[in-house]
Tab-separated table of C-alpha atoms in Angstrom:
chain	number	residue	atom	x	y	z
A	1	MET	CA	14.801	-55.973	-86.183
A	2	LYS	CA	12.793	-56.412	-83.054
A	3	ARG	CA	14.392	-58.592	-80.434
A	4	ASN	CA	12.894	-60.150	-77.289
A	5	ILE	CA	15.265	-61.473	-74.635
A	6	VAL	CA	14.139	-62.916	-71.307
A	7	ILE	CA	16.612	-63.898	-68.623
A	8	ALA	CA	15.139	-65.705	-65.583
A	9	ALA	CA	17.075	-66.078	-62.338
A	10	VAL	CA	16.791	-69.390	-60.509
A	11	THR	CA	14.811	-69.083	-57.257
A	12	ALA	CA	15.756	-72.396	-55.602
A	13	ALA	CA	18.627	-70.854	-53.648
A	14	ALA	CA	16.276	-68.233	-52.224
A	15	LEU	CA	14.003	-70.911	-50.770
A	16	ILE	CA	16.927	-72.425	-48.862
A	17	THR	CA	18.658	-69.258	-47.661
A	18	GLY	CA	15.726	-66.915	-47.296
A	19	GLY	CA	17.460	-64.597	-49.761
A	20	THR	CA	16.229	-62.732	-52.827
A	21	ALA	CA	15.705	-64.028	-56.322
A	22	THR	CA	15.815	-61.489	-59.180
A	23	ALA	CA	14.205	-61.795	-62.584
A	24	LEU	CA	15.513	-59.471	-65.323
A	25	ALA	CA	13.520	-58.884	-68.503
A	26	VAL	CA	14.782	-56.928	-71.527
A	27	SER	CA	12.276	-56.227	-74.280
A	28	GLY	CA	11.828	-53.924	-77.250
A	29	ASP	CA	13.870	-52.606	-80.169
A	30	ASP	CA	17.612	-52.168	-80.313
A	31	GLY	CA	17.325	-49.236	-77.950
A	32	GLY	CA	14.815	-50.935	-75.643
A	33	THR	CA	14.562	-50.358	-71.934
A	34	ALA	CA	15.170	-52.797	-69.082
A	35	ARG	CA	12.695	-53.618	-66.337
A	36	GLN	CA	13.797	-55.334	-63.190
A	37	GLY	CA	11.583	-56.941	-60.533
A	38	GLU	CA	12.417	-58.646	-57.307
A	39	THR	CA	10.679	-61.664	-55.797
A	40	ARG	CA	11.384	-62.175	-52.122
A	41	VAL	CA	10.786	-65.569	-50.510
A	42	SER	CA	10.124	-65.504	-46.805
A	43	GLU	CA	12.281	-67.858	-44.742
A	44	ASP	CA	9.397	-68.230	-42.261
A	45	ASP	CA	7.095	-69.342	-45.093
A	46	ALA	CA	9.619	-71.991	-46.103
A	47	VAL	CA	9.883	-73.250	-42.504
A	48	ARG	CA	6.111	-73.345	-42.080
A	49	GLY	CA	5.845	-75.271	-45.316
A	50	GLY	CA	8.315	-77.840	-43.971
A	51	ASP	CA	6.371	-78.150	-40.700
A	52	ALA	CA	3.147	-78.710	-42.637
A	53	ARG	CA	4.771	-81.480	-44.650
A	54	ASP	CA	6.015	-83.104	-41.416
A	55	ASP	CA	2.473	-82.980	-39.996
A	56	ASP	CA	1.119	-84.555	-43.179
A	57	ARG	CA	3.663	-87.377	-42.919
A	58	ASP	CA	2.716	-87.923	-39.263
A	59	ASP	CA	-0.962	-88.129	-40.235
A	60	GLU	CA	-0.171	-90.642	-42.978
A	61	ARG	CA	1.974	-92.681	-40.575
A	62	ALA	CA	-0.816	-92.828	-37.995
A	63	VAL	CA	-3.547	-93.664	-40.488
A	64	SER	CA	-1.482	-96.305	-42.291
A	65	SER	CA	-0.847	-98.265	-39.082
A	66	LYS	CA	-3.311	-101.131	-38.907
A	67	VAL	CA	-1.871	-102.251	-35.564
A	68	THR	CA	-2.891	-100.070	-32.628
A	69	ALA	CA	-0.600	-99.133	-29.764
A	70	ALA	CA	-2.420	-101.595	-27.502
A	71	ASP	CA	-2.037	-104.371	-30.087
A	72	ALA	CA	1.670	-103.618	-30.506
A	73	ILE	CA	2.204	-103.727	-26.746
A	74	ALA	CA	0.385	-107.066	-26.507
A	75	ALA	CA	2.535	-108.517	-29.298
A	76	ALA	CA	5.713	-107.256	-27.646
A	77	LEU	CA	4.770	-108.788	-24.294
A	78	ARG	CA	3.979	-112.149	-25.878
A	79	HIS	CA	7.468	-112.092	-27.355
A	80	THR	CA	9.221	-110.637	-24.294
A	81	PRO	CA	7.302	-111.058	-21.011
A	82	GLY	CA	7.529	-108.171	-18.575
A	83	THR	CA	6.020	-104.714	-18.149
A	84	ALA	CA	5.583	-102.371	-21.099
A	85	VAL	CA	6.772	-98.907	-20.104
A	86	SER	CA	6.470	-97.128	-23.439
A	87	ALA	CA	5.477	-97.613	-27.064
A	88	GLU	CA	6.082	-95.280	-29.986
A	89	LEU	CA	5.176	-95.473	-33.650
A	90	GLU	CA	8.348	-94.582	-35.527
A	91	ASP	CA	8.397	-93.757	-39.213
A	92	ALA	CA	11.051	-94.980	-41.633
A	93	ASP	CA	13.170	-91.853	-41.142
A	94	ASP	CA	13.380	-92.425	-37.368
A	95	ALA	CA	13.941	-96.174	-37.517
A	96	ASP	CA	17.544	-97.294	-37.104
A	97	ASP	CA	16.758	-101.018	-37.184
A	98	ASP	CA	15.022	-103.314	-39.663
A	99	GLY	CA	16.411	-101.549	-42.705
A	100	GLY	CA	14.673	-98.267	-41.969
A	101	LYS	CA	11.143	-99.686	-41.864
A	102	ALA	CA	8.390	-97.987	-39.915
A	103	ALA	CA	7.657	-99.883	-36.701
A	104	TRP	CA	6.239	-99.732	-33.217
A	105	ASP	CA	9.111	-99.521	-30.719
A	106	VAL	CA	8.017	-100.976	-27.369
A	107	ASP	CA	10.201	-100.730	-24.244
A	108	VAL	CA	9.708	-103.696	-21.917
A	109	LEU	CA	11.113	-104.069	-18.402
A	110	SER	CA	11.525	-107.763	-17.635
A	111	GLY	CA	11.035	-109.327	-14.237
A	112	GLY	CA	14.795	-109.643	-13.870
A	113	GLY	CA	15.286	-105.909	-14.334
A	114	THR	CA	16.546	-106.024	-17.930
A	115	TRP	CA	15.259	-103.498	-20.450
A	116	HIS	CA	14.243	-104.780	-23.873
A	117	SER	CA	13.391	-102.853	-27.019
A	118	VAL	CA	10.873	-104.795	-29.124
A	119	ARG	CA	9.969	-103.685	-32.645
A	120	VAL	CA	6.551	-104.587	-34.036
A	121	ASP	CA	5.370	-104.301	-37.631
A	122	PRO	CA	2.558	-101.682	-37.728
A	123	ALA	CA	0.873	-103.456	-40.636
A	124	THR	CA	0.890	-107.080	-39.462
A	125	GLY	CA	1.611	-107.053	-35.721
A	126	LYS	CA	4.568	-109.378	-36.268
A	127	VAL	CA	7.603	-108.861	-34.043
A	128	LEU	CA	10.423	-107.686	-36.286
A	129	GLY	CA	13.142	-108.090	-33.671
A	130	SER	CA	14.274	-107.175	-30.182
A	131	HIS	CA	17.401	-106.460	-28.232
A	132	ALA	CA	18.339	-106.055	-24.586
A	133	ASP	CA	19.529	-102.663	-23.384
A	134	ASP	CA	22.456	-103.239	-21.053
A	135	ASP	CA	22.851	-99.740	-19.618
A	136	GLY	CA	22.980	-100.534	-15.934
A	137	ASP	CA	20.138	-99.438	-13.658
A	138	ASP	CA	18.838	-96.744	-16.048
A	139	GLY	CA	15.962	-95.682	-13.777
A	140	THR	CA	14.673	-99.200	-13.167
A	141	ALA	CA	14.066	-98.620	-9.462
A	142	GLU	CA	12.159	-95.385	-10.143
A	143	VAL	CA	9.983	-97.060	-12.780
A	144	ARG	CA	9.150	-99.969	-10.514
A	145	ALA	CA	8.253	-97.553	-7.710
A	146	ALA	CA	6.073	-95.500	-10.058
A	147	LEU	CA	4.211	-98.586	-11.265
A	148	LYS	CA	3.675	-99.998	-7.782
A	149	GLY	CA	0.001	-100.050	-6.907
A	150	THR	CA	-1.182	-98.941	-10.361
A	151	SER	CA	-4.090	-100.745	-12.015
A	152	VAL	CA	-3.906	-99.264	-15.534
A	153	ASP	CA	-1.105	-100.531	-17.758
A	154	ALA	CA	0.313	-99.010	-20.943
A	155	ALA	CA	-2.071	-100.862	-23.266
A	156	GLU	CA	-5.114	-99.845	-21.223
A	157	ALA	CA	-3.914	-96.229	-21.169
A	158	ALA	CA	-3.571	-96.297	-24.959
A	159	ARG	CA	-7.080	-97.715	-25.375
A	160	ALA	CA	-8.499	-95.065	-23.034
A	161	ALA	CA	-6.934	-92.203	-25.015
A	162	ALA	CA	-7.816	-93.698	-28.402
A	163	VAL	CA	-11.273	-92.073	-28.247
A	164	HIS	CA	-9.478	-88.797	-29.020
A	165	GLY	CA	-7.632	-90.028	-32.113
A	166	THR	CA	-5.040	-92.509	-33.295
A	167	VAL	CA	-2.484	-93.160	-30.577
A	168	THR	CA	1.094	-92.697	-31.782
A	169	SER	CA	2.888	-93.043	-28.455
A	170	VAL	CA	2.352	-93.917	-24.804
A	171	ASP	CA	4.963	-93.405	-22.118
A	172	LEU	CA	5.207	-93.602	-18.337
A	173	ASP	CA	5.957	-90.161	-16.918
A	174	ASP	CA	7.290	-90.207	-13.376
A	175	ASP	CA	9.043	-86.821	-13.496
A	176	ASP	CA	7.913	-83.665	-11.724
A	177	ARG	CA	4.654	-85.151	-10.496
A	178	ARG	CA	3.237	-86.102	-7.139
A	179	SER	CA	2.410	-89.439	-8.712
A	180	ALA	CA	3.237	-91.111	-11.998
A	181	ALA	CA	0.945	-90.944	-15.020
A	182	TRP	CA	0.759	-92.228	-18.565
A	183	ASP	CA	1.494	-89.653	-21.249
A	184	VAL	CA	-0.287	-90.449	-24.525
A	185	GLU	CA	-0.018	-88.696	-27.885
A	186	THR	CA	-2.796	-88.883	-30.454
A	187	ARG	CA	-3.318	-87.677	-33.998
A	188	SER	CA	-6.615	-87.084	-35.719
A	189	GLY	CA	-6.926	-86.412	-39.440
A	190	GLY	CA	-6.256	-82.764	-40.238
A	191	LYS	CA	-5.656	-81.818	-36.602
A	192	ALA	CA	-2.469	-81.165	-34.678
A	193	GLU	CA	-0.951	-83.764	-32.396
A	194	ARG	CA	-2.435	-83.718	-28.889
A	195	ASP	CA	-1.007	-84.860	-25.571
A	196	TRP	CA	-3.141	-86.564	-22.943
A	197	THR	CA	-2.568	-87.669	-19.368
A	198	VAL	CA	-4.055	-90.981	-18.252
A	199	ASP	CA	-4.379	-91.667	-14.536
A	200	PRO	CA	-2.667	-95.024	-13.805
A	201	GLY	CA	-5.116	-95.732	-11.016
A	202	THR	CA	-8.461	-94.806	-12.548
A	203	GLY	CA	-7.819	-94.625	-16.303
A	204	LYS	CA	-9.263	-91.100	-16.437
A	205	VAL	CA	-8.064	-89.153	-19.487
A	206	THR	CA	-7.374	-85.419	-19.281
A	207	ALA	CA	-5.785	-82.980	-21.694
A	208	ASP	CA	-2.151	-82.213	-20.957
A	209	ARG	CA	-2.298	-78.536	-19.937
A	210	SER	CA	1.452	-78.094	-20.277
A	211	ASP	CA	1.049	-79.025	-23.943
A	212	ASP	CA	-1.669	-76.377	-24.330
A	213	GLY	CA	0.661	-73.848	-22.756
A	214	ASP	CA	3.431	-74.667	-25.195
A	215	ASP	CA	1.005	-74.265	-28.100
A	216	SER	CA	-0.132	-70.881	-26.763
A	217	ALA	CA	3.460	-69.753	-26.378
A	218	ASP	CA	4.177	-70.763	-29.958
A	219	ASP	CA	1.121	-68.831	-31.131
A	220	ASP	CA	2.268	-65.753	-29.171
A	221	ASN	CA	5.713	-65.983	-30.698
A	222	ASP	CA	4.186	-66.214	-34.159
A	223	GLY	CA	2.167	-63.128	-33.401
A	224	ASP	CA	5.269	-61.221	-32.289
A	225	ASP	CA	6.983	-62.016	-35.546
A	226	ASP	CA	4.193	-60.456	-37.590
């Protein structure tokens, strides 16, 4: 009697550990021969696949937001008067408040020196909630000094950079510079996230060269691995 027996090894563990999955097939008559083949799953391929999925989720998050960064900042300031210092579009996985809902998180420095975190619905522009951050000075003096004499605020910086894609974050950067600047991140369908620098005095937008350098370094590292 001719018998056919196929035994398949599960490959899920190999995807997680970067190990080897083995499939063993036995075929033929009673005295049949065994053939064994190995399927190796690259750990790097699995990591790259995860990065691609993260990029896809970021694209979906940016596209699905009907409320722009500038709109979110305006809504936050109507709710909590002061100076907007940063705004970031957080997805549901990053959100700790509001039951894990995606939201714009806007940091506002009030006239009295208190920091407030205001969350804005990216679909409706409604303020979902806010809370005061009572962490002492927390760089307040440095931020005020950096903003002194500037004519471009966070919302205007976001609008200026929006010509390059959908803005997902804007933040005042006063570190390691001769003068402060607005750092803006954008996403454009099918393209990687880009960083831009917006001059707080003129509103001029330039590509963040440090970001380009990091990308080049990553590319070089990928090449070394090949």
